[in-house]
Tab-separated table of C-alpha atoms and ligand atoms in Angstrom:
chain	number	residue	atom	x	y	z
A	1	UNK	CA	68.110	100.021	109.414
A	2	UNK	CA	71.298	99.761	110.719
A	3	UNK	CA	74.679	101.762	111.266
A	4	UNK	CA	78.076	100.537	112.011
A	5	UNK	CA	79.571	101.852	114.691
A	6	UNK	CA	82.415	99.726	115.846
A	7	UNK	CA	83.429	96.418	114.241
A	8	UNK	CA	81.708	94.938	117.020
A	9	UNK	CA	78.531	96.196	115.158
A	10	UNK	CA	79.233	93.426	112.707
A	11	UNK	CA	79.257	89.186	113.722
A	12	UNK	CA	82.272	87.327	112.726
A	13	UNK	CA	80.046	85.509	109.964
A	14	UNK	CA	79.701	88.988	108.743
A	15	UNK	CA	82.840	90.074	108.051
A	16	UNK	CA	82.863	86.734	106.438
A	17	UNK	CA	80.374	87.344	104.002
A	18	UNK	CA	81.456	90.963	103.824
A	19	UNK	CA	85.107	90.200	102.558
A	20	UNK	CA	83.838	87.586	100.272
A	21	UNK	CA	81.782	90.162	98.720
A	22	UNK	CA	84.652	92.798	98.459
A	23	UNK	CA	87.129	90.110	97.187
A	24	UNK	CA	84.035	89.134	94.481
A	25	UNK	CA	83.784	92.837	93.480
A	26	UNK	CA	87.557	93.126	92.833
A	27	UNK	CA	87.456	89.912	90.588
A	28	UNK	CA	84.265	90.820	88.660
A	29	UNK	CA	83.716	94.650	88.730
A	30	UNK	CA	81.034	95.017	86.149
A	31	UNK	CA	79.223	92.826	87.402
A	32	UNK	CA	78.050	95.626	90.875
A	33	UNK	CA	78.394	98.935	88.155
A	34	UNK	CA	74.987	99.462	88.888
A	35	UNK	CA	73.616	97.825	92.086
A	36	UNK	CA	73.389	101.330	93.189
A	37	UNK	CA	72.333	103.426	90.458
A	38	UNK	CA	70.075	106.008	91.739
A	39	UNK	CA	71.300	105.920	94.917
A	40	UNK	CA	73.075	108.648	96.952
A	41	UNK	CA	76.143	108.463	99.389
A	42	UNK	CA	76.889	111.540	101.905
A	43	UNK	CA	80.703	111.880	102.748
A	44	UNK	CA	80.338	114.366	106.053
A	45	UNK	CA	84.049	115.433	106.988
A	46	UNK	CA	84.439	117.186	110.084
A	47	UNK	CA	88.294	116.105	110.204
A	48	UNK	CA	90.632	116.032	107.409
A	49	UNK	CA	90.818	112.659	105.231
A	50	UNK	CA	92.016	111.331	101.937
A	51	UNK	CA	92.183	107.742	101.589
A	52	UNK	CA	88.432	107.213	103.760
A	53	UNK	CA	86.906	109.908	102.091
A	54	UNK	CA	87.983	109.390	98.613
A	55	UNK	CA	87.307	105.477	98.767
A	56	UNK	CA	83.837	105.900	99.981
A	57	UNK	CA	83.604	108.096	97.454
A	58	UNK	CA	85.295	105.912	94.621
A	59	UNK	CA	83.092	102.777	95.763
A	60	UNK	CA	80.169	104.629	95.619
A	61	UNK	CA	80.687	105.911	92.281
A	62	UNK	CA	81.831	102.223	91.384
A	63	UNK	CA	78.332	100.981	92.057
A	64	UNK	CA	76.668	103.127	90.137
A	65	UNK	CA	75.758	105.725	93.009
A	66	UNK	CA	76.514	109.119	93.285
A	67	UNK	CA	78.204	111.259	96.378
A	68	UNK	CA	77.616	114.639	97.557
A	69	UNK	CA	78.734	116.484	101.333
A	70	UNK	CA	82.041	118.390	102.551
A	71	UNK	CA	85.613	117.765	103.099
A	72	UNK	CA	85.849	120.766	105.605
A	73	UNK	CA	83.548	121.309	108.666
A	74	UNK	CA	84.120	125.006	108.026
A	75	UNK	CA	82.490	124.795	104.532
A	76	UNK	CA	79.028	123.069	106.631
A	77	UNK	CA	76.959	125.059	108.986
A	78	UNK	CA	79.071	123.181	111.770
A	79	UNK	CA	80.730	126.572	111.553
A	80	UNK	CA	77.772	128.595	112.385
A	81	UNK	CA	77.127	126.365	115.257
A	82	UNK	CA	74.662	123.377	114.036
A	83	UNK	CA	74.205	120.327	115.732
A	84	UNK	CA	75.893	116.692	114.552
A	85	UNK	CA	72.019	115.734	115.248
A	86	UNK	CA	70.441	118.549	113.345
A	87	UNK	CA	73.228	117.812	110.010
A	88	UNK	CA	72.038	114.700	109.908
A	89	UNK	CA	68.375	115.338	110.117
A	90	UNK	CA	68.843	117.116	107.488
A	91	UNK	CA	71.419	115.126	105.615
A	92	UNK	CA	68.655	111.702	105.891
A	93	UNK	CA	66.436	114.358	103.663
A	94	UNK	CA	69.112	114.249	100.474
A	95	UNK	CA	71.040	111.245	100.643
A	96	UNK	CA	70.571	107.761	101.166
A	97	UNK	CA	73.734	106.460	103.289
A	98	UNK	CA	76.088	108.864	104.879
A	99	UNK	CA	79.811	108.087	106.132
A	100	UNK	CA	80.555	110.359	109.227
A	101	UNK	CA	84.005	111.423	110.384
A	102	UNK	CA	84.215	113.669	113.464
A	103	UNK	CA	87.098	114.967	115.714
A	104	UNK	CA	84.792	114.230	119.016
A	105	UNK	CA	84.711	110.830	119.966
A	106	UNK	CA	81.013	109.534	119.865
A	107	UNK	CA	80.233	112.319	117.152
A	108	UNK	CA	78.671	109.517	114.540
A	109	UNK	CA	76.683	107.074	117.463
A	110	UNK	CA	75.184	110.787	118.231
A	111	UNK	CA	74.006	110.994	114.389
A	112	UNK	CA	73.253	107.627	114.023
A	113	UNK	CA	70.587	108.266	117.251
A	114	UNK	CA	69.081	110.756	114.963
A	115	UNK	CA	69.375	109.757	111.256
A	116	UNK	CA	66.812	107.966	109.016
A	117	UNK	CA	69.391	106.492	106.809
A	118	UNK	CA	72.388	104.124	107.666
A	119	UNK	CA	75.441	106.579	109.210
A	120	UNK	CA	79.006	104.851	108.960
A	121	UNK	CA	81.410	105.695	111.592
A	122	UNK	CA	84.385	107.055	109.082
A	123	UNK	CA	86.489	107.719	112.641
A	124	UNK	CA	85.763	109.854	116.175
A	125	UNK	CA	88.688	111.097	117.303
A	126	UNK	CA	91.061	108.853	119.298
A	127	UNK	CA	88.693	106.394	119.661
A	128	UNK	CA	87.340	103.788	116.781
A	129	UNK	CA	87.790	103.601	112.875
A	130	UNK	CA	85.785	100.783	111.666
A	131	UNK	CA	86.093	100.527	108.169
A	132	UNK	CA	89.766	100.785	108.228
A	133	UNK	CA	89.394	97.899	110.478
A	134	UNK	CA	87.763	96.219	107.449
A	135	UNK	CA	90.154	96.854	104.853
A	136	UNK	CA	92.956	95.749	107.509
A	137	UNK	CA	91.264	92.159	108.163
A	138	UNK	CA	91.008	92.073	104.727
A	139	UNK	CA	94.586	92.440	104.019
A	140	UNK	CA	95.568	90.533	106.812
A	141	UNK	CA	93.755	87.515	105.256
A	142	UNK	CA	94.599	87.691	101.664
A	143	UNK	CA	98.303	88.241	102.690
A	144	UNK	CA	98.082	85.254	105.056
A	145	UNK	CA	95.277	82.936	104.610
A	146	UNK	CA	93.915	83.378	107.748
A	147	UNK	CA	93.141	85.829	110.930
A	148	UNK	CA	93.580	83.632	113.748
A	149	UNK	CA	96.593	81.574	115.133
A	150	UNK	CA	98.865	84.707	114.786
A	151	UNK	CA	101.252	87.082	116.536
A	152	UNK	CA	100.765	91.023	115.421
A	153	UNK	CA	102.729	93.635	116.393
A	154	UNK	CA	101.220	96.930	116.650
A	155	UNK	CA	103.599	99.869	116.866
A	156	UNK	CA	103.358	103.517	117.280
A	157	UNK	CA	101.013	105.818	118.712
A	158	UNK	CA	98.811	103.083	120.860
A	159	UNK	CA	96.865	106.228	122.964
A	160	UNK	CA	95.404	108.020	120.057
A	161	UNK	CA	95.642	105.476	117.521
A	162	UNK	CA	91.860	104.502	116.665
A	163	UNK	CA	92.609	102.125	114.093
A	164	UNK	CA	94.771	100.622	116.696
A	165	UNK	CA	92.028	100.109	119.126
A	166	UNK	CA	89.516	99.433	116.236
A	167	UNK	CA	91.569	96.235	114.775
A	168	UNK	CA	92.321	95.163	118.415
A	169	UNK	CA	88.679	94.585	119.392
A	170	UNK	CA	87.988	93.030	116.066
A	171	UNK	CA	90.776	90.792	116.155
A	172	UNK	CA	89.796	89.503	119.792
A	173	UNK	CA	87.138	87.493	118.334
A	174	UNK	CA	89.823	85.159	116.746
A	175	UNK	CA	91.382	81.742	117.937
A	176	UNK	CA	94.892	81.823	118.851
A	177	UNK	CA	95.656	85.260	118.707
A	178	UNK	CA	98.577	87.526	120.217
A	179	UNK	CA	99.793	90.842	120.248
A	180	UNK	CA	102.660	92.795	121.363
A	181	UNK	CA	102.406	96.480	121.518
A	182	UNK	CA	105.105	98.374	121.012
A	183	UNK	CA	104.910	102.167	122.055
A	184	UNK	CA	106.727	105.016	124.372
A	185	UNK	CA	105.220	104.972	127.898
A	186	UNK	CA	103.468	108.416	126.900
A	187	UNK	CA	101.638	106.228	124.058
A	188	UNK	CA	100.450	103.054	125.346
A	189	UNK	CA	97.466	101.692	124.882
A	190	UNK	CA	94.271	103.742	127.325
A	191	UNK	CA	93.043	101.093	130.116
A	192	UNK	CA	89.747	100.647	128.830
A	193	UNK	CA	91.575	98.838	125.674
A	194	UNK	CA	93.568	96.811	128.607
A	195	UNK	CA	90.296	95.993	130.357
A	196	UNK	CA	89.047	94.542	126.804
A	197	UNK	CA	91.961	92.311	126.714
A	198	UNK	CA	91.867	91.294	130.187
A	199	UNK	CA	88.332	89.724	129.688
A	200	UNK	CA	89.583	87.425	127.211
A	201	UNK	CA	91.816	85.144	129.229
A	202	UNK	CA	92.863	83.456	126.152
A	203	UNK	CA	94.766	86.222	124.593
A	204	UNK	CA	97.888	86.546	125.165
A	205	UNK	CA	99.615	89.908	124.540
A	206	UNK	CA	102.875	91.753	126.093
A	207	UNK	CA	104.399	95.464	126.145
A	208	UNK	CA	107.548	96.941	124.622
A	209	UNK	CA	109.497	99.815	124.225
A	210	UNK	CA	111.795	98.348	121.530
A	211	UNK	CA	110.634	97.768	118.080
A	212	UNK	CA	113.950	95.849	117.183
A	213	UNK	CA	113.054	93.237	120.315
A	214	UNK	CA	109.573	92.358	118.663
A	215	UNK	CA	110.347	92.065	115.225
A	216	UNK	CA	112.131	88.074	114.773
A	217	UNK	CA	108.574	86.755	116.574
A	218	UNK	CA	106.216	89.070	114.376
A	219	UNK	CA	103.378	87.491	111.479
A	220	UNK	CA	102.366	90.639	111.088
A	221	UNK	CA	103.359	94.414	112.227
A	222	UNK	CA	100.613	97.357	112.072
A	223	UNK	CA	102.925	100.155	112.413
A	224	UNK	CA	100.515	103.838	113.175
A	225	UNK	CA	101.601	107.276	112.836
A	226	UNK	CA	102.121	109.424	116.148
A	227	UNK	CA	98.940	111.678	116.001
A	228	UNK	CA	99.869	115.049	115.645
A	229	UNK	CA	96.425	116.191	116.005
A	230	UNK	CA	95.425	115.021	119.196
A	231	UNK	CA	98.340	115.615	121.402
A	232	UNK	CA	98.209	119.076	123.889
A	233	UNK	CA	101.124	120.305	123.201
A	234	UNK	CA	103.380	120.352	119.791
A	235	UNK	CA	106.722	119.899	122.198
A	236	UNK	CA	105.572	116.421	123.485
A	237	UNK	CA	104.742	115.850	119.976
A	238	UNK	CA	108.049	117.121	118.633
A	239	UNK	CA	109.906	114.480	121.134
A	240	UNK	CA	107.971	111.430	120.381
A	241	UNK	CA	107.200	111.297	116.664
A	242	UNK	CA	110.070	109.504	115.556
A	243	UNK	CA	110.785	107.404	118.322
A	244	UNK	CA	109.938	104.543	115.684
A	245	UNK	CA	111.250	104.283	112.294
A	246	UNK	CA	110.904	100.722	110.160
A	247	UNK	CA	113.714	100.776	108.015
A	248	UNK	CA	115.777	98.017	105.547
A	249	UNK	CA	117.865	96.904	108.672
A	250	UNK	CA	114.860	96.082	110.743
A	251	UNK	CA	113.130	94.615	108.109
A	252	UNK	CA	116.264	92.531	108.071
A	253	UNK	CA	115.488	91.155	111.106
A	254	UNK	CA	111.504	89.813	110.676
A	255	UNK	CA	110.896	86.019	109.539
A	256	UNK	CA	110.466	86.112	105.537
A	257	UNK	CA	106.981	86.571	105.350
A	258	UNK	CA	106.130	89.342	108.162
A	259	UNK	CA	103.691	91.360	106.368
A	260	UNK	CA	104.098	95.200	107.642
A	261	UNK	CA	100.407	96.916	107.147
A	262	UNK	CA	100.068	101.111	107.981
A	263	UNK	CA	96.378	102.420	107.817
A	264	UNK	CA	98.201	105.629	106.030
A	265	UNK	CA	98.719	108.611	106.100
A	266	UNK	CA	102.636	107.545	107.158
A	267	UNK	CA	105.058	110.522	108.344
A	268	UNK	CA	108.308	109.063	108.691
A	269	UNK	CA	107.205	105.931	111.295
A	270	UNK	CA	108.115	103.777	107.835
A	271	UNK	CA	111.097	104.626	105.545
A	272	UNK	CA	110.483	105.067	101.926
A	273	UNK	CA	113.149	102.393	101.474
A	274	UNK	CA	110.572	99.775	102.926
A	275	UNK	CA	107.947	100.497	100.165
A	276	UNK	CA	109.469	97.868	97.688
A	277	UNK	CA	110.068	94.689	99.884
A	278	UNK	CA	107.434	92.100	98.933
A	279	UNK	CA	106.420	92.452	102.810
A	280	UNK	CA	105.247	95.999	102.560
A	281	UNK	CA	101.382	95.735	102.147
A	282	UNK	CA	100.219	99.022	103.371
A	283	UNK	CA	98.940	100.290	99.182
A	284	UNK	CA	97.656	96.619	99.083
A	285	UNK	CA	95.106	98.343	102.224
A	286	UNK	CA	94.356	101.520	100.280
A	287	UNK	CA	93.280	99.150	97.159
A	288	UNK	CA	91.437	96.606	99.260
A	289	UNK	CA	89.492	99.351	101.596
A	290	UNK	CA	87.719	100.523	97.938
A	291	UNK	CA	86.295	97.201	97.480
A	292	UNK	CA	85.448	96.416	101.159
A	293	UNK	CA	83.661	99.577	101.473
A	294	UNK	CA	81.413	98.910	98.329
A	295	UNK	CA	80.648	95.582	99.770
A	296	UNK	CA	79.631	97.721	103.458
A	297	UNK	CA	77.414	100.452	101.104
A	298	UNK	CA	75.698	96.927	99.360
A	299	UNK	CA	75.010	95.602	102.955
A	300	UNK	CA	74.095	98.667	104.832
A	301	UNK	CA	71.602	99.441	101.918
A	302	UNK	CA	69.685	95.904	102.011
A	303	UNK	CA	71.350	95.278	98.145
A	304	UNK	CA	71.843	91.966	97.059
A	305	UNK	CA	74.165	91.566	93.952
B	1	CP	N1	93.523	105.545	107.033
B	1	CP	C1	92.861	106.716	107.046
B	1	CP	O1	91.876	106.897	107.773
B	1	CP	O2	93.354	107.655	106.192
B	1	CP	P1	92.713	109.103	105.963
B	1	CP	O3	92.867	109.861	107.259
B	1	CP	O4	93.451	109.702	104.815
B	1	CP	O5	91.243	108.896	105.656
């Protein structure tokens, strides 16, 4: 049995075979309806969600499968005090598969220690989101052939931002990759994600304050939302959550086919005015993390289609 914890979790070949499976479902949908009839998905939402709930959900449904759990840790027994490992002792007793998001970093590896069916890390806190990582490398590809030999620009909230830190460590496994981050001071990247790009002497990546300075050398930009949620105080938030916003005129100033990718929800980090330039690929990710998902459910489950 296995979980997936981090995209680390998964070997390059992997991902491979796990996009060419996703990008097979979207061609040829009937073909999976029912590769998973009779099975059972649990969707266990400590932390408010819509996209990863809802598309586990969908792709679940899409194979045939059915979905049961809770939106709302308050509406579990997580409000009268139960244990992550005790849910999901109890959880492996209904469902088949669950996908885990939890405010507390480390929240699903604890349930995965402790479950009898695969647990999918849906995001802990500030620290990993693997499946968005997924539908991101899947995007990234489709838009550009590829996912090495390229500059991406990452933008935003770099501290809290675990799809950030997620696609980073993914991405490192590459050829001829380089990044420049682009945050306030408050939000750079934490030094452990430094440390991981130190030990790979063969990346090269750089630091900015100034989106506008990044933009002309960009193949790809992977703008983030400042995280409201986990900051300690709402005046620090106040101060810093529009210190970026992608409009026309910045767009104007990225090479013609600088794809701009947002793992959603967006605030105001990307004006509305960017949703209809060609670049703009960030619904392309909602629509692709459906079909990469039902190809993680097929593979976590031991299905072969
Ligand atoms: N990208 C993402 O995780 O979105 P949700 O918080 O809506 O699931």
């Amino acid at each position: 049995m296995r979980h997936l914890m981090t995209p680390l979790d998964l070997t390059v070949e992997e991902l491979d075979s796990l996009m060419a499976v996703a990008e097979d479902i979207k061609k040829d949908p009937a073909r999976y309806a029912h590769t998973c009839d009779g099975r059972i998905l649990a969707a266990l939402f400590y932390e408010p969600s819509t996209r990863t709930r809802l598309s586990f959900e969908a792709a679940m449904l899409r194979l045939g499968g059915r979905t049961m759990g809770f939106a709302d840790a308050t509406s579990s027994s997580a409000a009268k005090g139960e244990s992550v490992a005790d849910t999901i002792r109890v959880v492996s007793c209904f469902a088949d598969i669950a996908a885990m998001r939890h405010f507390k970093e480390g929240a699903p590896m604890v349930a995965a220690q402790f479950s009898k069916i695969p647990v999918i890390n849906a995001g802990d806190g500030g620290h990993q989101h693997p499946t968005q990582t997924l539908t991101d490398l899947m995007t990234i590809r489709s838009c550009k052939g590829r996912l090495g030999n390229m500059k991406i620009g990452m933008c935003g909230d770099l501290k809290f931002g675990r799809t950030v830190h997620s696609l980073i460590r993914a991405l490192l496994r590459y050829d001829g990759i380089s990044f420049v981050f682009i945050s306030p001071n408050e939000l750079k990247l934490p030094d452990y994600m430094i440390e991981e790009l130190n030990n790979h002497p063969n990346v090269n990546y750089k630091e900015l304050t100034k989106l506008e300075d990044a933009m002309p050398e960009l193949d790809a930009l992977y703008m983030t939302r400042v995280q409201r949620e986990r900051f300690f105080n709402e005046e620090d938030y106040v101060r810093l959550k529009d210190y970026y916003i992608l409009d026309s005129s910045k767009m104007e100033l990225a090479s013609k086919d600088m794809i701009v990718l947002h793992p959603l929800p967006r605030v105001n980090e990307i004006s509305v005015e960017v949703d209809n330039d060609p670049r703009a690929k960030y619904f392309d990710q909602v629509n692709n993390g459906m079909y990469i998902r039902m190809a993680l459910i097929l593979m976590l489950l031991g299905i072969e289609a």
